[in-house]
XYZ file of C-alpha atoms in Angstrom:
206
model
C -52.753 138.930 -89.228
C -54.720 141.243 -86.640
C -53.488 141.166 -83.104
C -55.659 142.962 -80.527
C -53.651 143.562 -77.782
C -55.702 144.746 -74.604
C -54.952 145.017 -70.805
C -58.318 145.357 -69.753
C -61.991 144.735 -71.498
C -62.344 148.610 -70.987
C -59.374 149.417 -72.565
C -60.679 147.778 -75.250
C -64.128 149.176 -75.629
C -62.179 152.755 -75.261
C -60.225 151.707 -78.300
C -63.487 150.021 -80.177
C -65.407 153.707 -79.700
C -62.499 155.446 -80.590
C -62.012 153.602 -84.434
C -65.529 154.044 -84.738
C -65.875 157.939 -83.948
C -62.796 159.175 -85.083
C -61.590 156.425 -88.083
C -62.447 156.596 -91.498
C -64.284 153.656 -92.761
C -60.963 151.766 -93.474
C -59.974 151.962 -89.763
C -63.019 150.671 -88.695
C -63.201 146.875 -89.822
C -60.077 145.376 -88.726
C -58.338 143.163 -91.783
C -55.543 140.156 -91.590
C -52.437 142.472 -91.496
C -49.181 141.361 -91.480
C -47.743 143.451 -89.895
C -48.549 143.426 -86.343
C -46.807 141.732 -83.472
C -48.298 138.747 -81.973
C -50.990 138.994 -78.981
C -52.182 137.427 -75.890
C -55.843 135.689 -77.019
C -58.978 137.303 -76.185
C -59.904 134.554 -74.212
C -56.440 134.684 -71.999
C -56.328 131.037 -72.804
C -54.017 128.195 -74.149
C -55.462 125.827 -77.202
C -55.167 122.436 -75.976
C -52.596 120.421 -77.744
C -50.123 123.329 -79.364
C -47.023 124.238 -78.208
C -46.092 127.467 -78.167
C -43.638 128.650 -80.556
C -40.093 129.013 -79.031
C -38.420 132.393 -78.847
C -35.796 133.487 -80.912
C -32.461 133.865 -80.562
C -30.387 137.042 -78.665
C -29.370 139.415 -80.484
C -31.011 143.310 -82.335
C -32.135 143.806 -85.919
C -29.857 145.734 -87.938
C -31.609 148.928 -87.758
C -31.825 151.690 -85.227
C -33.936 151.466 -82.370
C -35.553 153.554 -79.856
C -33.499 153.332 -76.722
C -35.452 154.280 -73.531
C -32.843 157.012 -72.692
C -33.707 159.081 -75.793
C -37.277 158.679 -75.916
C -38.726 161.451 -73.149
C -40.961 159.351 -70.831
C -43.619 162.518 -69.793
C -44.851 162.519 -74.041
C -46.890 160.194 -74.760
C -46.343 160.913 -78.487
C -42.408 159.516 -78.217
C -43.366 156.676 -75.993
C -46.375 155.524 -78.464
C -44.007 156.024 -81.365
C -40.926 154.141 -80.155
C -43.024 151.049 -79.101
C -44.889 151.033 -83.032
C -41.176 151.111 -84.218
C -39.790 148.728 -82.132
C -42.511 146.210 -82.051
C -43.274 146.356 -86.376
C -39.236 146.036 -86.505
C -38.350 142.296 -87.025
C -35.200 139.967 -88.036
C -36.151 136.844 -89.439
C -32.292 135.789 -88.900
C -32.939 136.276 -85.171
C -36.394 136.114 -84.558
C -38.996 133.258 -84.792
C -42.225 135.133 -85.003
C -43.538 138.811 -84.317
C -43.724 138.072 -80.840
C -39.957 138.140 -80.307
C -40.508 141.672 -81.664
C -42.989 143.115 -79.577
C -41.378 141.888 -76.624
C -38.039 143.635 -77.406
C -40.298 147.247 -76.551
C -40.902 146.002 -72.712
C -39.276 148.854 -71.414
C -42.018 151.060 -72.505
C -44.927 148.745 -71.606
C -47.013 148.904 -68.694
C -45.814 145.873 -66.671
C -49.340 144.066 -66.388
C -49.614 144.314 -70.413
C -45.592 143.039 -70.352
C -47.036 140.090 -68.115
C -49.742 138.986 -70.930
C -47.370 139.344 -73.877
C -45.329 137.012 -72.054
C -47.741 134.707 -70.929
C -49.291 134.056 -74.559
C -46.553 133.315 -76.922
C -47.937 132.088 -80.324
C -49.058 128.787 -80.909
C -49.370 128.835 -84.629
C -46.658 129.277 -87.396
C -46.058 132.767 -88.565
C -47.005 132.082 -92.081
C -46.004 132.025 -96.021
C -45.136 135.847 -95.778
C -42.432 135.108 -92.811
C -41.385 132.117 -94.351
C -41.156 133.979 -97.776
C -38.862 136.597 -95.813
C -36.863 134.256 -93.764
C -36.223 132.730 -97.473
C -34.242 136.510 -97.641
C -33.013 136.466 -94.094
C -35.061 139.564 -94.145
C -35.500 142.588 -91.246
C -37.650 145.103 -91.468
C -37.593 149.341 -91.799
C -40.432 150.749 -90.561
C -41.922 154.268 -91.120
C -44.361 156.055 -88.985
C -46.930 158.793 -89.460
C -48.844 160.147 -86.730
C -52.346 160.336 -87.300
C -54.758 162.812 -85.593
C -58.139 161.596 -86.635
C -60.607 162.541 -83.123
C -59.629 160.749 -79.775
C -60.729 160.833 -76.209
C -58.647 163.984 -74.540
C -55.644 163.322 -72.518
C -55.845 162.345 -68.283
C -53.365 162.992 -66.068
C -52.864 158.883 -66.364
C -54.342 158.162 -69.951
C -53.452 159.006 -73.003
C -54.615 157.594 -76.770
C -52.484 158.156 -79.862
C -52.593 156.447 -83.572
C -50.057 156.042 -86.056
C -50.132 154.992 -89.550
C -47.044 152.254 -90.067
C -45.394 151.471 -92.810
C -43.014 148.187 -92.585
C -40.560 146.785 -95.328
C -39.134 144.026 -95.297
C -35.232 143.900 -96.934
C -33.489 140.664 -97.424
C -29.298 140.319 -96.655
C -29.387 138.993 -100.555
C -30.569 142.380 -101.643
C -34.131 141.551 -101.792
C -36.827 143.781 -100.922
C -40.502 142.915 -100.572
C -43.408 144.651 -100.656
C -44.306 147.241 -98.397
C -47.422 146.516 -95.667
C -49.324 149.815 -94.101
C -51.430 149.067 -90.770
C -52.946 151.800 -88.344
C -52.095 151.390 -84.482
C -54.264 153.020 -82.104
C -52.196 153.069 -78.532
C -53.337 153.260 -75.153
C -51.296 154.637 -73.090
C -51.259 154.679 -68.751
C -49.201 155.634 -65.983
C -50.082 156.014 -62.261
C -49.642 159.302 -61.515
C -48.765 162.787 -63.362
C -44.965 162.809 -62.654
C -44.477 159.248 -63.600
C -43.593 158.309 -67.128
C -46.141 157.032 -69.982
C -45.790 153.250 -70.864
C -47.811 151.022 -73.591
C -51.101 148.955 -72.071
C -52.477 147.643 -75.194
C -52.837 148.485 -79.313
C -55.251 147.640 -81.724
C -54.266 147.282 -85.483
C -56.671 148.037 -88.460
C -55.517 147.588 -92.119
């Protein structure tokens, strides 16, 4: 399902101009994916009467992930591409919906996007795909391309990037599904030149 993740309404309209100046027409009319990690609502709000889902259980997919000491802080190109990995990476024998996911990147995430993430868990059951790879006890492997369709230029405190992601999901009975491909455009921000890049909201397209 598409999650639009945004720290600010002008993030967002950044991101909206940038699919529709610099996307092909498939990047431009964002799909259901299933692929993305779960997002605050547009709205910022709770729906009355649903609980939100609980978080999963401690605990790291069995895959390698970016660790912040490897991934060099001053490029936004590393810091865009470890937070698509992390946050498409899931473990359905750990985790209880995308969310869990995208939460494990918080090191690389501006701390006012971290807040929202945290705020809105998900309210509504991940659907027959997760329960079709929980079935499996299935995790993820995720493959990234960078993209370099046109973009607003980098600031000395912004920065936009977009990557094409691949995720597969493999199940511990030697199952593999089939493979889902979603584009993330990230904005990146920081608050000065000498500080490091962090995550402050993606939008996925199909």
């Amino acid at each position: 399902m598409t999650r639009t993740l945004r720290r600010t309404a002008a993030a967002a309209a950044v991101l909206a101009a940038l699919t529709v100046a610099g996307c092909s027409s498939s990047h431009t009319t964002a799909k259901p994916t299933a692929a993305a990690p779960s997002a605050p609502s547009a709205s910022g709000t709770r729906v009355p009467g649903l609980e939100p889902i609980p978080p999963g259980h401690p605990g790291t997919p069995p895959v390698p992930l970016p660790a912040p000491a490897s991934v060099k802080g001053d490029d936004p190109e590393a810091v865009s591409q470890a937070v698509v990995t992390i946050q498409w990476t899931v473990d359905t024998s750990i985790d209880n919906s995308r969310h869990d996911a995208a939460l494990r990147a918080a090191p690389f995430l501006e701390p006012r996007y971290l807040a929202a993430l945290k705020a809105h868990p998900p309210v509504a059951a991940p659907g027959a795909e997760w329960a079709e790879w929980a079935g499996h006890r299935a995790y993820t492997k995720v493959e990234t391309r960078a993209l370099h369709d046109e973009r607003p230029e980098d600031s000395a405190t912004e920065a936009h990037r977009q990557w094409l992601v691949t995720t597969t999901p493999h199940g511990r009975d030697n199952w593999t599904g089939r493979p889902t491909t979603n584009t993330a455009f990230v904005t990146m921000t920081r608050e000065n030149a000498g500080a490091p890049w962090r995550v402050s909201g993606i939008t996925v397209s199909s």
